[in-house]
mmCIF file of C-alpha atoms in Angstrom:
data_model
loop_
_atom_site.group_PDB
_atom_site.id
_atom_site.type_symbol
_atom_site.label_atom_id
_atom_site.label_comp_id
_atom_site.label_asym_id
_atom_site.label_seq_id
_atom_site.Cartn_x
_atom_site.Cartn_y
_atom_site.Cartn_z
ATOM 1 C CA UNK P 1 76.257 165.140 116.866
ATOM 2 C CA UNK P 2 76.025 161.965 114.770
ATOM 3 C CA UNK P 3 75.989 159.862 117.953
ATOM 4 C CA UNK P 4 73.032 161.817 119.278
ATOM 5 C CA UNK P 5 71.170 161.395 115.986
ATOM 6 C CA UNK P 6 71.836 157.637 115.942
ATOM 7 C CA UNK P 7 70.765 157.362 119.599
ATOM 8 C CA UNK P 8 67.516 159.218 118.890
ATOM 9 C CA UNK P 9 66.768 156.984 115.904
ATOM 10 C CA UNK P 10 67.360 153.858 117.984
ATOM 11 C CA UNK P 11 65.070 155.152 120.731
ATOM 12 C CA UNK P 12 62.306 155.883 118.228
ATOM 13 C CA UNK P 13 62.608 152.416 116.700
ATOM 14 C CA UNK P 14 62.561 150.776 120.130
ATOM 15 C CA UNK P 15 59.522 152.806 121.160
ATOM 16 C CA UNK P 16 57.666 151.768 118.005
ATOM 17 C CA UNK P 17 58.277 148.107 118.821
ATOM 18 C CA UNK P 18 56.639 148.475 122.229
ATOM 19 C CA UNK P 19 53.266 149.161 120.629
ATOM 20 C CA UNK P 20 53.068 145.608 119.240
ATOM 21 C CA UNK P 21 51.411 142.840 121.236
ATOM 22 C CA UNK P 22 52.922 139.422 120.481
ATOM 23 C CA UNK P 23 50.475 136.548 120.907
ATOM 24 C CA UNK P 24 51.951 133.034 120.802
ATOM 25 C CA UNK P 25 48.681 131.091 120.903
ATOM 26 C CA UNK P 26 46.088 130.052 118.374
ATOM 27 C CA UNK P 27 43.561 132.792 117.751
ATOM 28 C CA UNK P 28 40.110 133.149 116.258
ATOM 29 C CA UNK P 29 39.200 136.305 114.367
ATOM 30 C CA UNK P 30 35.556 137.082 113.547
ATOM 31 C CA UNK P 31 35.398 139.175 110.381
ATOM 32 C CA UNK P 32 32.716 141.803 109.704
ATOM 33 C CA UNK P 33 31.004 139.549 107.163
ATOM 34 C CA UNK P 34 30.656 136.740 109.729
ATOM 35 C CA UNK P 35 33.583 134.677 108.442
ATOM 36 C CA UNK P 36 35.641 133.073 111.192
ATOM 37 C CA UNK P 37 39.388 132.916 110.651
ATOM 38 C CA UNK P 38 41.438 130.411 112.677
ATOM 39 C CA UNK P 39 45.096 131.365 113.048
ATOM 40 C CA UNK P 40 47.272 128.582 114.427
ATOM 41 C CA UNK P 41 50.570 130.469 114.359
ATOM 42 C CA UNK P 42 51.609 133.380 116.521
ATOM 43 C CA UNK P 43 50.297 136.802 115.602
ATOM 44 C CA UNK P 44 51.241 140.402 116.189
ATOM 45 C CA UNK P 45 48.650 143.057 117.012
ATOM 46 C CA UNK P 46 49.460 146.733 116.800
ATOM 47 C CA UNK P 47 48.004 148.237 119.974
ATOM 48 C CA UNK P 48 47.619 151.660 118.394
ATOM 49 C CA UNK P 49 45.867 150.704 115.145
ATOM 50 C CA UNK P 50 44.412 147.282 116.042
ATOM 51 C CA UNK P 51 45.959 145.712 112.925
ATOM 52 C CA UNK P 52 46.580 141.972 113.251
ATOM 53 C CA UNK P 53 49.522 140.541 111.291
ATOM 54 C CA UNK P 54 50.168 136.829 110.871
ATOM 55 C CA UNK P 55 51.694 134.210 108.564
ATOM 56 C CA UNK P 56 49.608 131.449 107.001
ATOM 57 C CA UNK P 57 50.608 127.811 106.463
ATOM 58 C CA UNK P 58 52.424 128.778 103.236
ATOM 59 C CA UNK P 59 54.425 131.385 105.215
ATOM 60 C CA UNK P 60 52.688 134.280 103.436
ATOM 61 C CA UNK P 61 52.345 137.435 105.504
ATOM 62 C CA UNK P 62 48.803 138.810 105.989
ATOM 63 C CA UNK P 63 47.359 141.817 107.767
ATOM 64 C CA UNK P 64 43.810 142.317 108.992
ATOM 65 C CA UNK P 65 42.848 145.903 109.730
ATOM 66 C CA UNK P 66 40.687 146.749 112.733
ATOM 67 C CA UNK P 67 37.845 148.022 110.554
ATOM 68 C CA UNK P 68 37.700 144.606 108.846
ATOM 69 C CA UNK P 69 37.102 142.451 111.932
ATOM 70 C CA UNK P 70 34.536 142.476 114.738
ATOM 71 C CA UNK P 71 36.535 140.677 117.410
ATOM 72 C CA UNK P 72 39.381 138.317 118.111
ATOM 73 C CA UNK P 73 40.147 135.869 120.894
ATOM 74 C CA UNK P 74 43.223 133.834 121.648
ATOM 75 C CA UNK P 75 43.931 130.829 123.818
ATOM 76 C CA UNK P 76 41.843 127.820 124.727
#
């Protein structure tokens, strides 16, 4: 019974990880107030909620919620 419970927990955790898009390019995020944010490090975007998570140059972790930005683009 414990093995089944552990297996189910592992499957749920693995499934949750699949909803995250990893982007290993520089990205530009246009905020609702018109501010443009340049992110030079890789980011993670939750496909379900649209939340963008990244680390700045000081290695601080930041999140930008979908309702706070208009658009984002990554690459050249």
